[in-house]
């Protein structure tokens, strides 16, 4: 129970990796706020948290909107009493753009807003509170796509490298205040995010036309991951628990890859 007495906010916590982080943190004793556009699946995750004996709050939030973020933090302080951990997990993929000229301005704007600008907005809003308390943990979910310079989804790869760079900038600035800021770079996970990507690949790439989306995903896992197995939301959840725990008090400014060895 490494997070007993702590309150965590997880953006994009309604499904996929975010849900995995929420449940791992609740299992370790944290009360959790789930901030997501989708309130119905978020409510189901909140019920799972409550079944573990912890408190849960669902806040409908668009992480690209400053006013939503302020309202989120105000409500969590009011209903759960404090904020100890902020996990910036909400994110979207971009359509595969190979060559990059396939991408549109709208692809770039949307991916930048959800994946990068949102992290700036939440960090800006939480920093004064964490500085006053001389404590706090920020965990940003980046991706192997950032460090690999993956050519498949240019705006997505650039956005995730942006998250890693911004993580280090904020970590440097907040370190003297006792605040830890780290990123996690997940590898390849069978969430709605990857399912949509695989469906798109089946429809648009003749190389994958005879495969099911799941077979496309498995072929990528085999081709790319040295350990030859997919990652799970719990893999990312336990890494987030570690970064939120007292055991990680001297870990800051890092990009922890949980990727079966892709980036090494
Ligand atoms: P997902 O699509 O399954 O879930 C994303 C969640 O974010 C959803 O609940 C969605 O409603 C929410 N969301 C999207 N836009 C939002 C917004 N503007 N405001 C609030 N919530 C919003 O995706 P996932 O696979 O669980 O990915 C979670 C994070 O992990 C993302 O940042 C993604 O880039 C990253 N990631 C995923 C993989 C993978 O293989 N699945 C790999 C590396 C990194």
mmCIF file of N, CA and C in Angstrom, residues 5 7 21 27 34 38 42 84 89 103 110 113 115 122 128 141-142 179 182 189 198 202 215 243-244:
data_model
loop_
_atom_site.group_PDB
_atom_site.id
_atom_site.type_symbol
_atom_site.label_atom_id
_atom_site.label_comp_id
_atom_site.label_asym_id
_atom_site.label_seq_id
_atom_site.Cartn_x
_atom_site.Cartn_y
_atom_site.Cartn_z
ATOM 1 N N UNK A 5 -3.353 7.269 1.662
ATOM 2 C CA UNK A 5 -3.518 8.674 2.057
ATOM 3 C C UNK A 5 -3.278 9.653 0.932
ATOM 4 N N UNK A 7 -3.905 11.324 -2.978
ATOM 5 C CA UNK A 7 -4.962 11.554 -3.976
ATOM 6 C C UNK A 7 -4.296 11.771 -5.330
ATOM 7 N N UNK A 21 -3.728 2.672 -14.923
ATOM 8 C CA UNK A 21 -3.042 3.506 -13.913
ATOM 9 C C UNK A 21 -3.964 3.763 -12.725
ATOM 10 N N UNK A 27 -5.296 0.247 -5.967
ATOM 11 C CA UNK A 27 -4.854 -0.972 -5.254
ATOM 12 C C UNK A 27 -3.770 -0.645 -4.234
ATOM 13 N N UNK A 34 -10.879 10.710 -11.899
ATOM 14 C CA UNK A 34 -10.771 10.320 -13.309
ATOM 15 C C UNK A 34 -11.281 11.490 -14.137
ATOM 16 N N UNK A 38 -15.111 11.246 -21.651
ATOM 17 C CA UNK A 38 -16.153 10.209 -21.657
ATOM 18 C C UNK A 38 -16.538 9.855 -20.224
ATOM 19 N N UNK A 42 -15.886 6.297 -17.656
ATOM 20 C CA UNK A 42 -15.154 6.765 -16.462
ATOM 21 C C UNK A 42 -15.905 6.362 -15.194
ATOM 22 N N UNK A 84 -2.047 14.958 -4.646
ATOM 23 C CA UNK A 84 -0.641 14.573 -4.467
ATOM 24 C C UNK A 84 0.024 14.197 -5.781
ATOM 25 N N UNK A 89 -2.241 11.561 -18.855
ATOM 26 C CA UNK A 89 -2.277 10.369 -19.710
ATOM 27 C C UNK A 89 -3.102 10.572 -20.979
ATOM 28 N N UNK A 103 -0.282 14.037 -44.061
ATOM 29 C CA UNK A 103 -0.901 14.672 -42.899
ATOM 30 C C UNK A 103 -1.452 16.049 -43.248
ATOM 31 N N UNK A 110 -4.739 19.179 -33.836
ATOM 32 C CA UNK A 110 -5.475 18.351 -32.867
ATOM 33 C C UNK A 110 -4.496 17.577 -31.970
ATOM 34 N N UNK A 113 -2.662 19.874 -29.572
ATOM 35 C CA UNK A 113 -3.510 20.388 -28.481
ATOM 36 C C UNK A 113 -3.726 19.334 -27.404
ATOM 37 N N UNK A 115 -2.081 16.308 -26.912
ATOM 38 C CA UNK A 115 -0.920 15.593 -26.370
ATOM 39 C C UNK A 115 0.105 16.505 -25.693
ATOM 40 N N UNK A 122 -1.968 21.760 -17.615
ATOM 41 C CA UNK A 122 -2.151 21.130 -16.297
ATOM 42 C C UNK A 122 -0.966 21.442 -15.384
ATOM 43 N N UNK A 128 1.631 26.083 -8.717
ATOM 44 C CA UNK A 128 1.581 26.911 -7.501
ATOM 45 C C UNK A 128 1.140 26.117 -6.272
ATOM 46 N N UNK A 141 2.520 10.781 -19.660
ATOM 47 C CA UNK A 141 2.599 9.585 -20.497
ATOM 48 C C UNK A 141 3.025 10.006 -21.906
ATOM 49 N N UNK A 142 4.251 9.655 -22.252
ATOM 50 C CA UNK A 142 4.787 9.958 -23.588
ATOM 51 C C UNK A 142 4.644 8.698 -24.438
ATOM 52 N N UNK A 179 9.452 18.753 -5.902
ATOM 53 C CA UNK A 179 8.425 18.173 -6.785
ATOM 54 C C UNK A 179 9.113 17.330 -7.866
ATOM 55 N N UNK A 182 8.264 13.236 -14.049
ATOM 56 C CA UNK A 182 8.828 12.184 -14.909
ATOM 57 C C UNK A 182 7.860 11.829 -16.033
ATOM 58 N N UNK A 189 0.488 -1.359 -26.920
ATOM 59 C CA UNK A 189 -0.597 -1.924 -26.102
ATOM 60 C C UNK A 189 -1.879 -2.031 -26.906
ATOM 61 N N UNK A 198 -4.813 -0.132 -36.081
ATOM 62 C CA UNK A 198 -4.703 -1.388 -36.838
ATOM 63 C C UNK A 198 -5.819 -1.496 -37.871
ATOM 64 N N UNK A 202 -5.284 -1.963 -41.933
ATOM 65 C CA UNK A 202 -5.891 -3.023 -42.751
ATOM 66 C C UNK A 202 -6.571 -2.412 -43.975
ATOM 67 N N UNK A 215 -4.206 -9.260 -35.811
ATOM 68 C CA UNK A 215 -3.005 -9.866 -36.429
ATOM 69 C C UNK A 215 -1.985 -8.801 -36.829
ATOM 70 N N UNK A 243 6.663 5.718 -9.626
ATOM 71 C CA UNK A 243 7.058 7.136 -9.739
ATOM 72 C C UNK A 243 6.280 8.020 -8.762
ATOM 73 N N UNK A 244 5.090 7.565 -8.351
ATOM 74 C CA UNK A 244 4.291 8.342 -7.394
ATOM 75 C C UNK A 244 4.680 8.040 -5.948
#
